[in-house]
Amino acid sequence: MVSLPPSLQKQVSVMSMNLSAKLDELQRGDRQLETTVALCEIRTQLQELTKSVESCQSEVSEVKRDMVAIKHELDTVQQVKEEIEELREYVDRLEEHSHRRKLRLLEQGLTLFLSYAILAAVLGMLQFGYNTGVINAPEVNIENFMKDVYKDRYGEDISDDYVKRLYSVAVSIFAIGGMLGGFSGGIIANRFGRKGGLLLNNVLGIVGGCLMGFTKMAHSYEMLFFGRFIIGVNCGLNTSLVPMYISEIAPLNLRGGLGTVNQLAVTVGLLVSQVLGIEQILGTDEGWPVLLLLAICPAILQLLLLPVCPESPRYLLITKQWEEEARKALRRLRASNQVEEDIEEMRAEERAQQAESRISMTELICSPTLRAPLIIGVVMQLSQQLSGINAVFYYSTNLYTSSGLTEESAKFATIGIGSIMVVMTLVSIPLMDRTGRRTLHLYGLGGMFIFSIFITISFLIKEFFGYVQEMIDWMSYLSVVSTLFFVVFFAVGPGSIPWMITAELFSQGPRPAAMSIAVLVNWIANFVVGIGFPSMKTSLENYTFLPFSAFLAIFWIFTYKQVPETKNKTFEEILALFRHGNDRSSLRDSRLYGSMLNCVNALEGHIPPAESAALMVAEEKPHPDSL
């Protein structure tokens, strides 16, 4: 029973007392008060009481309606609570499913056909390595050729400074072509595919090699410049397309090791060019054109081997929407019919980046979500080129002769650099998926920083004690050993990781544009070092490597602070790292995010609408650690 409001209760009490008083007066027979008047007053009081009661009934009805609404809301809250509990259980099941699927992905091994596809693809990086080092050993022979051509044309001798400048053009124009090729890599990859782009690129490799090889026959050093430019375009495209292709066909657990094969091919190409460039083989006035002409061999070999390989399954499925062709490619690469886990992962990646499926370079640069991985990719490329390694590759022979070695000993020391690169790259392949990309990069940059200081010290001591022959010999060997260890630490991390991690930091949509930008930056830095190092060496003399030491310190700090570990992570989990903020505390939640995203996409047809909507909200909600 609902009680009356206090104000109404008071009013009723007052009226009741008044009525009682009037009735008492009537019973006493008070002649002074007329009966009619008293009854009118009583009637008035009763009417007022009736109105108050009606008002009270209206208020009671409103209270009842409010109570019904509150009860309905409580029932709704209880229902939502039950749905949340069900959703939480469902998410747990999704995470467990995703974990089992990821374990199956991590169990995939290296098959014979996958090995063949990797070998065929990395011939492009071998081409890059060969043409990076091939210009080093025959420096004197090429300069003599330029002197002869100039004298035949103009009837006078060319100055040594001008010859050095022409040779610097021959070295650095390779990087200008690399910029153009690297920047075009994303467009070529999207239009012709990863495999198709590599096949077309070999035409440039053959043309460039022929132009360089027939330079002496044509008696034109301009032809050498043009050939180096064309082969630079070829190598620039290779540095964009090859890492992209390998990262997309490699199993999750082998992506790091197989990505390091890129650098192995580069180092093998460097070593081959250095060995062939010694005076006993092709490092002569007659042999150096053949040395340059041999650049057509990797291109011809890739044209023969690569057509048998499948196109990238990710390109077929996500970019072209050819699911059956993607399945066929995966079956061949995995040597198994059980490829559903790979298809699920690709579908998850596709849906995670669906809004960015056709992203341009401008959109990539302006995207807040992708800005952080783009900056990391660019800085990682700079850490490779501005470390000073190309100063060693391009000018190591000259560097060693200036430190006191004979020219023949300097060439063999350069071969030692190539050998060390190959051995250490082989060592780093198993470490890449055990130790991790970030850790190895930190070790590499730190070691390079230390030995760049040692190189500077060896130069300084040689100057101060130059009058003591024994000290000169000792310092020459210290310079060689320091340079070799400098190269060792480069091979451990900065040699291979920037190419690999740039492809890993982006999913299918923005990956081509990101690779184009990163490779362009790499080649610009390559060009700056190639064209600027001789002048820097003249200006700074014994302190030539100090600017590289400063850069190495900066890159080490950046890597420690900003670069995430991508070992054994799917592309969705890496994307989640940047959505949640790149800190250690969000790592576990990013894994959960990636797992949920993968499973939700894979099991989309089985999720009730309410749960699907709730999951979408959960995906957009920022993690507390990132606030």
XYZ file of C-alpha atoms in Angstrom:
627
model
C 0.000 0.000 0.000
C 1.368 3.428 -1.044
C 1.487 6.040 1.764
C 0.303 9.671 1.223
C 2.797 12.466 0.808
C 3.554 14.406 4.077
C 1.973 17.657 2.849
C -1.269 15.888 1.999
C -1.310 14.041 5.309
C -0.972 17.380 7.152
C -3.774 18.929 5.093
C -6.099 16.002 5.776
C -5.325 16.207 9.516
C -6.115 19.936 9.628
C -9.398 19.430 7.741
C -10.333 16.556 9.983
C -9.808 18.736 13.100
C -11.867 21.544 11.567
C -14.705 19.169 10.708
C -14.656 17.681 14.194
C -14.814 21.143 15.706
C -17.815 22.120 13.526
C -19.653 18.927 14.362
C -19.061 19.476 18.088
C -20.502 22.963 17.848
C -23.577 21.630 16.041
C -24.079 18.953 18.680
C -23.863 21.521 21.484
C -26.610 23.397 19.734
C -24.715 26.656 19.433
C -27.420 29.051 18.311
C -24.959 31.667 17.118
C -23.727 29.455 14.254
C -26.184 28.742 11.535
C -26.481 25.114 10.509
C -26.504 25.978 6.782
C -23.317 27.980 7.001
C -21.591 25.181 8.869
C -22.646 22.620 6.258
C -21.335 24.856 3.422
C -18.012 25.145 5.113
C -17.914 21.385 5.555
C -18.760 20.875 1.862
C -15.967 23.271 0.824
C -13.489 21.460 2.992
C -14.528 18.135 1.500
C -14.075 19.447 -2.076
C -10.573 20.660 -1.309
C -9.795 17.309 0.266
C -11.089 15.535 -2.860
C -8.797 17.631 -5.119
C -5.824 16.855 -2.934
C -6.586 13.159 -3.046
C -6.860 13.256 -6.862
C -3.523 15.095 -7.090
C -2.001 12.478 -4.846
C -3.330 9.697 -7.079
C -1.675 11.337 -10.119
C 1.659 11.537 -8.332
C 1.364 7.925 -7.249
C 0.698 6.890 -10.881
C 3.838 8.718 -12.029
C 5.868 7.005 -9.318
C 4.516 3.642 -10.464
C 5.525 4.396 -14.073
C 9.027 5.389 -12.940
C 9.351 2.208 -10.945
C 8.305 0.132 -13.977
C 10.909 1.922 -16.136
C 13.602 1.352 -13.516
C 12.697 -2.318 -13.331
C 12.912 -2.553 -17.124
C 16.349 -0.897 -17.110
C 17.549 -3.252 -14.389
C 16.396 -6.196 -16.479
C 18.250 -4.753 -19.491
C 21.433 -4.271 -17.450
C 21.236 -7.826 -16.228
C 20.742 -9.054 -19.777
C 23.752 -7.021 -21.004
C 25.817 -8.402 -18.125
C 24.931 -11.940 -19.143
C 25.780 -11.148 -22.786
C 29.148 -9.694 -21.721
C 29.946 -12.861 -19.792
C 29.003 -14.951 -22.819
C 31.095 -12.685 -25.056
C 34.074 -12.983 -22.706
C 33.856 -16.748 -22.864
C 33.581 -16.554 -26.652
C 36.660 -14.311 -26.880
C 38.577 -16.797 -24.741
C 37.601 -19.544 -27.164
C 38.650 -17.328 -30.100
C 42.033 -16.659 -28.513
C 42.553 -20.338 -27.872
C 41.618 -21.117 -31.484
C 44.002 -18.419 -32.743
C 46.787 -19.722 -30.519
C 46.368 -23.242 -31.900
C 46.350 -21.874 -35.465
C 49.496 -19.818 -34.848
C 51.220 -22.885 -33.396
C 50.383 -24.762 -36.599
C 51.842 -21.863 -38.617
C 54.999 -21.973 -36.502
C 55.375 -25.674 -37.234
C 55.698 -25.136 -40.985
C 59.105 -26.049 -42.338
C 61.363 -25.274 -45.260
C 60.287 -27.265 -48.306
C 62.329 -28.027 -51.400
C 60.188 -25.890 -53.692
C 60.183 -22.975 -51.244
C 63.987 -23.173 -51.170
C 64.017 -23.097 -54.965
C 61.730 -20.039 -55.038
C 63.900 -18.224 -52.487
C 67.038 -19.038 -54.497
C 65.506 -17.794 -57.730
C 64.294 -14.561 -56.102
C 67.502 -13.644 -54.270
C 69.458 -13.634 -57.515
C 68.174 -10.059 -57.723
C 69.941 -9.207 -54.458
C 73.063 -10.996 -55.690
C 72.915 -8.626 -58.651
C 72.740 -5.711 -56.213
C 75.736 -6.961 -54.222
C 77.817 -7.679 -57.316
C 77.311 -4.212 -58.790
C 77.919 -2.527 -55.438
C 81.382 -4.064 -55.140
C 82.428 -4.564 -58.755
C 83.512 -0.947 -59.222
C 85.933 -1.080 -56.280
C 88.860 -3.277 -57.331
C 89.395 -1.998 -60.932
C 89.457 1.652 -59.830
C 92.945 2.296 -61.215
C 92.174 0.478 -64.486
C 88.998 2.465 -65.045
C 90.764 5.747 -64.265
C 93.510 4.871 -66.789
C 90.801 4.154 -69.379
C 89.206 7.552 -68.714
C 92.592 9.258 -69.104
C 93.166 7.549 -72.459
C 89.704 8.463 -73.777
C 90.075 12.082 -72.685
C 93.524 12.396 -74.290
C 92.325 10.868 -77.576
C 89.386 13.287 -77.680
C 90.995 16.539 -76.606
C 94.699 15.924 -77.199
C 95.742 16.770 -73.669
C 96.157 14.988 -70.353
C 93.374 15.103 -67.830
C 94.109 16.240 -64.286
C 94.088 13.678 -61.486
C 91.361 15.580 -59.610
C 89.108 15.534 -62.662
C 89.678 11.795 -63.141
C 88.752 11.236 -59.496
C 85.546 13.209 -60.038
C 84.666 11.172 -63.127
C 85.265 7.960 -61.204
C 83.046 9.259 -58.383
C 80.320 9.817 -60.971
C 80.706 6.203 -62.150
C 80.351 5.059 -58.533
C 77.491 7.317 -57.452
C 75.326 7.303 -60.590
C 74.581 3.694 -59.693
C 72.817 5.031 -56.593
C 70.840 7.589 -58.642
C 69.469 4.749 -60.751
C 68.793 2.863 -57.522
C 66.686 5.757 -56.245
C 64.539 5.693 -59.373
C 64.176 1.922 -59.292
C 63.475 1.771 -55.571
C 60.846 4.495 -55.788
C 59.142 2.679 -58.671
C 59.114 -0.638 -56.806
C 55.674 -0.191 -55.244
C 54.045 0.745 -58.560
C 55.674 -2.190 -60.357
C 54.737 -4.602 -57.529
C 51.065 -3.603 -57.618
C 50.755 -3.555 -61.393
C 52.738 -6.617 -62.428
C 52.998 -8.538 -59.166
C 56.112 -9.383 -57.211
C 57.224 -12.196 -59.491
C 56.139 -10.397 -62.669
C 58.045 -7.270 -61.650
C 61.216 -9.284 -61.018
C 60.984 -10.944 -64.439
C 60.541 -7.628 -66.254
C 63.362 -6.084 -64.251
C 65.871 -8.557 -65.672
C 65.620 -6.807 -69.041
C 67.178 -3.743 -67.416
C 69.857 -5.944 -65.854
C 70.891 -7.352 -69.227
C 70.852 -3.937 -70.943
C 72.868 -2.299 -68.168
C 75.418 -5.114 -68.078
C 75.933 -4.965 -71.837
C 76.402 -1.184 -71.799
C 79.086 -1.462 -69.102
C 80.761 -4.443 -70.763
C 81.128 -2.768 -74.153
C 82.312 0.567 -72.730
C 85.947 0.034 -73.681
C 85.035 -1.229 -77.131
C 82.972 1.918 -77.715
C 85.811 4.051 -76.274
C 83.299 6.072 -74.233
C 83.206 6.500 -70.492
C 79.750 8.107 -70.889
C 78.551 4.655 -71.889
C 79.916 3.360 -68.576
C 77.961 6.037 -66.727
C 74.738 5.167 -68.577
C 75.236 1.452 -68.008
C 75.846 2.023 -64.290
C 72.659 4.109 -64.169
C 70.565 1.396 -65.877
C 71.987 -1.349 -63.674
C 71.267 0.945 -60.706
C 67.586 1.104 -61.688
C 67.619 -2.694 -61.930
C 69.184 -3.058 -58.472
C 66.838 -0.468 -56.964
C 63.835 -2.464 -58.152
C 65.427 -5.637 -56.802
C 65.916 -4.127 -53.352
C 62.197 -3.314 -53.263
C 60.701 -6.398 -54.934
C 62.881 -9.222 -53.586
C 62.378 -8.597 -49.825
C 58.662 -8.075 -50.466
C 58.335 -11.349 -52.370
C 60.325 -13.373 -49.839
C 58.475 -11.975 -46.807
C 55.146 -12.849 -48.448
C 55.980 -16.456 -49.387
C 57.938 -17.338 -46.219
C 56.249 -19.230 -43.346
C 55.788 -17.240 -40.152
C 58.511 -19.042 -38.184
C 61.071 -18.791 -41.010
C 60.408 -15.237 -42.124
C 63.414 -13.825 -40.280
C 65.905 -16.447 -41.426
C 64.705 -16.407 -45.017
C 64.710 -12.623 -44.974
C 68.391 -12.772 -44.023
C 69.011 -14.755 -47.215
C 68.568 -11.381 -48.974
C 71.691 -10.104 -47.285
C 73.481 -13.412 -47.857
C 72.926 -12.986 -51.591
C 74.211 -9.407 -51.385
C 77.368 -10.518 -49.584
C 77.957 -13.378 -52.024
C 77.626 -10.910 -54.889
C 80.104 -8.587 -53.190
C 82.576 -11.412 -52.600
C 82.327 -12.692 -56.184
C 82.947 -9.199 -57.567
C 85.949 -8.739 -55.246
C 87.501 -12.109 -56.115
C 87.025 -11.623 -59.843
C 88.391 -8.097 -59.555
C 91.876 -9.053 -58.400
C 94.704 -8.558 -60.851
C 95.290 -12.287 -61.302
C 91.764 -12.764 -62.746
C 89.924 -9.774 -64.289
C 91.390 -6.778 -62.494
C 93.465 -5.754 -65.526
C 93.190 -3.179 -68.294
C 91.885 -5.899 -70.621
C 89.730 -7.773 -68.105
C 87.709 -5.081 -66.335
C 85.087 -4.721 -69.126
C 84.414 -8.470 -68.838
C 84.140 -8.018 -65.064
C 81.390 -5.438 -65.581
C 79.733 -7.479 -68.349
C 79.266 -10.440 -65.984
C 76.442 -8.463 -64.345
C 74.157 -9.972 -66.997
C 74.628 -13.469 -65.515
C 72.309 -13.096 -62.460
C 69.654 -11.525 -64.704
C 69.806 -14.338 -67.274
C 69.819 -16.990 -64.546
C 66.770 -15.473 -62.869
C 64.941 -15.337 -66.204
C 65.501 -19.088 -66.479
C 64.622 -20.064 -62.888
C 61.890 -17.690 -61.743
C 59.084 -18.533 -64.238
C 58.631 -21.913 -62.506
C 57.957 -20.175 -59.163
C 54.446 -19.082 -58.139
C 53.375 -15.507 -57.673
C 53.131 -14.268 -54.081
C 50.026 -15.884 -52.483
C 49.298 -12.680 -50.563
C 49.333 -10.686 -53.775
C 47.030 -13.212 -55.444
C 44.562 -13.358 -52.559
C 44.520 -9.830 -51.160
C 45.378 -7.633 -54.139
C 43.916 -9.682 -57.011
C 41.208 -11.572 -55.037
C 42.183 -14.843 -56.755
C 41.683 -17.232 -53.862
C 42.012 -20.474 -55.810
C 45.284 -19.360 -57.409
C 46.553 -18.366 -53.967
C 45.673 -21.826 -52.634
C 47.528 -23.485 -55.506
C 50.598 -21.335 -54.872
C 50.517 -22.143 -51.142
C 50.143 -25.877 -51.783
C 53.262 -25.803 -53.946
C 55.269 -23.690 -51.523
C 54.218 -25.622 -48.408
C 54.231 -29.048 -50.115
C 50.899 -29.731 -48.392
C 47.185 -29.479 -49.054
C 46.605 -28.112 -45.535
C 46.877 -24.401 -46.219
C 43.791 -23.101 -44.401
C 45.840 -21.552 -41.598
C 47.728 -19.426 -44.144
C 44.489 -18.451 -45.887
C 42.948 -17.452 -42.535
C 45.939 -15.293 -41.662
C 45.833 -13.573 -45.061
C 42.091 -12.973 -44.772
C 42.625 -11.477 -41.324
C 45.311 -9.193 -42.716
C 43.035 -8.213 -45.585
C 40.180 -7.240 -43.265
C 42.472 -5.470 -40.825
C 43.732 -3.237 -43.642
C 40.619 -3.192 -45.806
C 40.275 0.567 -45.528
C 43.858 0.954 -46.762
C 43.790 -1.664 -49.511
C 44.658 0.901 -52.163
C 46.841 3.295 -50.208
C 49.049 5.774 -52.028
C 52.375 7.173 -50.851
C 50.719 10.469 -49.905
C 48.042 8.666 -47.887
C 50.724 6.532 -46.250
C 52.710 9.590 -45.168
C 49.565 11.329 -43.841
C 48.142 8.283 -42.023
C 48.466 8.679 -38.216
C 48.337 4.906 -37.692
C 51.097 4.176 -40.212
C 53.312 7.152 -39.451
C 55.203 5.424 -36.631
C 56.117 2.262 -38.619
C 57.040 4.429 -41.621
C 59.432 6.513 -39.524
C 60.951 3.337 -38.092
C 61.350 1.840 -41.575
C 63.035 4.995 -42.901
C 65.407 5.339 -39.926
C 66.324 1.657 -40.173
C 67.299 2.165 -43.815
C 69.362 5.210 -42.851
C 71.059 3.199 -40.110
C 72.301 0.824 -42.807
C 73.663 3.409 -45.237
C 74.886 6.138 -42.866
C 76.754 3.580 -40.775
C 79.710 4.056 -43.134
C 79.573 0.558 -44.616
C 79.369 1.749 -48.209
C 82.449 3.872 -47.674
C 84.167 0.547 -46.975
C 82.539 -1.244 -49.931
C 83.245 1.478 -52.497
C 86.652 2.680 -51.346
C 88.144 -0.098 -49.187
C 91.081 -0.657 -51.567
C 91.952 3.032 -51.509
C 91.357 3.124 -47.754
C 93.805 0.301 -47.133
C 96.518 1.685 -49.413
C 96.313 5.038 -47.619
C 96.739 3.232 -44.294
C 100.042 1.728 -45.428
C 99.202 -1.536 -47.251
C 100.478 -2.301 -50.737
C 97.882 -2.245 -53.514
C 97.922 -6.024 -53.850
C 97.548 -6.524 -50.097
C 94.727 -3.968 -50.060
C 92.815 -5.936 -52.703
C 93.188 -9.173 -50.737
C 92.075 -7.367 -47.559
C 88.993 -6.248 -49.490
C 88.329 -9.885 -50.398
C 88.625 -10.628 -46.686
C 85.828 -8.142 -46.071
C 83.591 -9.984 -48.538
C 84.426 -13.363 -47.002
C 83.673 -12.132 -43.488
C 80.350 -10.729 -44.711
C 79.310 -14.078 -46.174
C 80.330 -16.077 -43.074
C 78.658 -13.719 -40.587
C 75.481 -13.503 -42.655
C 75.296 -17.314 -42.564
C 75.765 -17.168 -38.789
C 72.983 -14.590 -38.421
C 70.370 -16.659 -40.318
C 69.522 -19.018 -37.404
C 69.935 -16.185 -34.896
C 67.325 -14.022 -36.604
C 64.344 -16.124 -35.468
C 65.894 -16.985 -32.101
C 67.423 -13.776 -30.819
C 65.142 -11.388 -32.675
C 65.527 -8.508 -35.108
C 65.729 -5.678 -32.569
C 68.363 -7.371 -30.395
C 70.639 -8.232 -33.318
C 70.321 -4.726 -34.726
C 71.367 -3.252 -31.379
C 74.384 -5.577 -31.198
C 75.326 -4.714 -34.770
C 75.100 -0.940 -34.334
C 76.940 -1.072 -31.009
C 79.807 -3.135 -32.416
C 80.108 -0.900 -35.477
C 80.259 2.167 -33.238
C 83.125 0.693 -31.182
C 85.215 -0.363 -34.184
C 84.609 2.869 -36.087
C 86.346 4.526 -33.140
C 89.182 1.988 -33.436
C 89.548 2.776 -37.152
C 89.904 6.465 -36.302
C 92.428 5.672 -33.565
C 94.500 3.568 -35.974
C 94.627 6.484 -38.436
C 95.665 8.927 -35.717
C 98.419 6.691 -34.314
C 99.742 6.121 -37.844
C 100.068 9.905 -38.272
C 101.732 10.492 -34.917
C 104.213 7.603 -35.272
C 104.620 7.685 -39.040
C 108.375 7.902 -38.796
C 108.654 4.478 -37.142
C 108.372 1.742 -39.791
C 107.416 -0.971 -37.296
C 104.612 1.229 -35.973
C 103.351 1.841 -39.513
C 103.130 -1.903 -40.184
C 101.401 -2.547 -36.872
C 98.884 0.254 -37.402
C 98.136 -0.974 -40.927
C 97.106 -4.328 -39.552
C 95.106 -2.684 -36.748
C 93.234 -0.728 -39.394
C 92.514 -3.915 -41.355
C 91.354 -5.832 -38.252
C 89.164 -2.942 -37.091
C 87.572 -2.696 -40.526
C 86.941 -6.454 -40.614
C 85.207 -6.351 -37.220
C 83.274 -3.295 -38.379
C 81.995 -5.423 -41.254
C 81.324 -8.392 -38.916
C 78.911 -6.368 -36.807
C 77.314 -4.889 -39.914
C 76.553 -8.393 -41.168
C 75.035 -9.352 -37.788
C 72.302 -6.727 -37.861
C 72.236 -3.602 -40.061
C 73.107 -5.573 -43.185
C 69.895 -7.566 -43.437
C 67.396 -6.326 -40.849
C 66.381 -2.993 -42.472
C 65.309 -4.765 -45.684
C 63.370 -7.365 -43.725
C 61.747 -5.283 -41.014
C 60.381 -2.686 -43.434
C 58.371 -5.417 -45.162
C 57.280 -6.818 -41.771
C 56.064 -3.524 -40.302
C 53.323 -3.110 -42.920
C 50.432 -5.247 -44.043
C 49.494 -5.956 -47.656
C 47.801 -2.653 -48.441
C 50.492 -0.109 -47.558
C 53.478 -2.458 -47.936
C 54.399 -1.579 -51.567
C 54.219 2.170 -50.930
C 56.190 1.806 -47.688
C 58.877 -0.264 -49.392
C 59.147 2.332 -52.174
C 59.681 5.170 -49.696
C 62.109 3.203 -47.522
C 64.163 1.972 -50.488
C 64.230 5.483 -51.972
C 65.636 6.808 -48.705
C 68.175 3.958 -48.660
C 69.420 4.792 -52.148
C 69.536 8.546 -51.467
C 71.744 7.874 -48.451
C 73.764 5.438 -50.582
C 74.305 8.166 -53.164
C 75.254 10.777 -50.554
C 77.879 8.463 -49.055
C 79.187 7.368 -52.464
C 79.571 10.888 -53.851
C 80.561 12.584 -50.611
C 83.035 10.184 -49.022
C 86.094 11.150 -51.148
C 85.578 14.840 -50.308
C 84.911 13.982 -46.675
C 88.088 11.899 -46.573
C 90.073 14.827 -47.996
C 88.569 17.302 -45.526
C 88.561 15.213 -42.354
C 91.581 13.023 -43.151
C 92.163 10.843 -40.072
C 88.763 11.748 -38.597
C 86.816 10.481 -41.619
C 84.878 7.854 -39.663
C 83.855 10.094 -36.748
C 80.631 11.341 -38.430
C 79.666 7.701 -38.973
C 80.369 7.019 -35.277
C 77.974 9.822 -34.311
C 75.282 8.469 -36.613
C 75.723 4.960 -35.199
C 75.218 6.255 -31.653
C 72.026 8.080 -32.696
C 70.654 5.021 -34.510
C 71.419 2.768 -31.506
C 69.419 5.046 -29.200
C 66.524 5.218 -31.685
C 66.443 1.429 -32.079
C 66.475 0.916 -28.322
C 63.665 3.429 -27.739
C 61.369 2.977 -30.738
C 61.862 -0.241 -32.697
C 59.589 -3.168 -31.698
C 60.500 -6.835 -31.835
C 58.732 -8.535 -34.769
C 60.032 -12.069 -34.250
C 57.286 -14.734 -34.705
C 54.517 -12.127 -34.957
C 51.835 -12.074 -37.614
C 51.316 -8.888 -39.591
C 48.139 -8.200 -37.553
C 50.007 -8.463 -34.260
C 52.651 -6.046 -35.528
C 49.898 -3.639 -36.596
C 48.377 -3.936 -33.116
C 51.715 -2.948 -31.542
C 51.436 0.470 -33.161
C 47.710 0.840 -32.473
C 48.303 0.260 -28.766
C 51.512 2.229 -28.583
C 54.968 0.824 -28.997
C 55.736 -0.081 -25.380
C 56.531 -3.303 -23.583
C 53.437 -3.225 -21.341
C 51.076 -3.417 -24.296
C 52.860 -6.372 -25.876
C 50.678 -9.055 -24.302
C 47.488 -7.174 -25.162
C 48.641 -6.657 -28.741
C 48.990 -10.412 -29.064
C 45.441 -10.814 -27.770
C 44.299 -8.108 -30.188
C 45.929 -9.869 -33.114
C 44.521 -13.212 -32.051
C 40.992 -11.842 -31.706
C 41.223 -10.078 -35.046
C 42.423 -13.194 -36.837
C 39.749 -15.436 -35.344
C 36.898 -12.982 -35.727
C 37.672 -12.685 -39.416
C 38.132 -16.421 -39.840
C 34.937 -17.338 -38.013
C 32.887 -14.343 -39.110
C 29.980 -16.394 -40.307
C 29.542 -18.087 -36.916
C 29.422 -15.010 -34.672
C 25.973 -13.787 -33.586
C 25.197 -10.183 -34.615
C 25.250 -8.859 -31.043
C 28.616 -10.439 -30.324
C 30.027 -9.294 -33.663
C 29.045 -5.701 -32.934
C 30.535 -5.904 -29.461
C 33.795 -7.233 -30.896
C 33.933 -4.349 -33.353
C 33.606 -1.918 -30.448
C 36.292 -3.804 -28.543
C 38.658 -3.526 -31.517
C 38.259 0.241 -31.715
C 38.611 0.809 -27.969
C 42.131 2.011 -27.060
C 44.168 0.002 -24.631
C 44.558 1.673 -21.204
C 48.352 1.463 -21.444
C 48.335 3.575 -24.576
C 46.400 6.456 -23.020
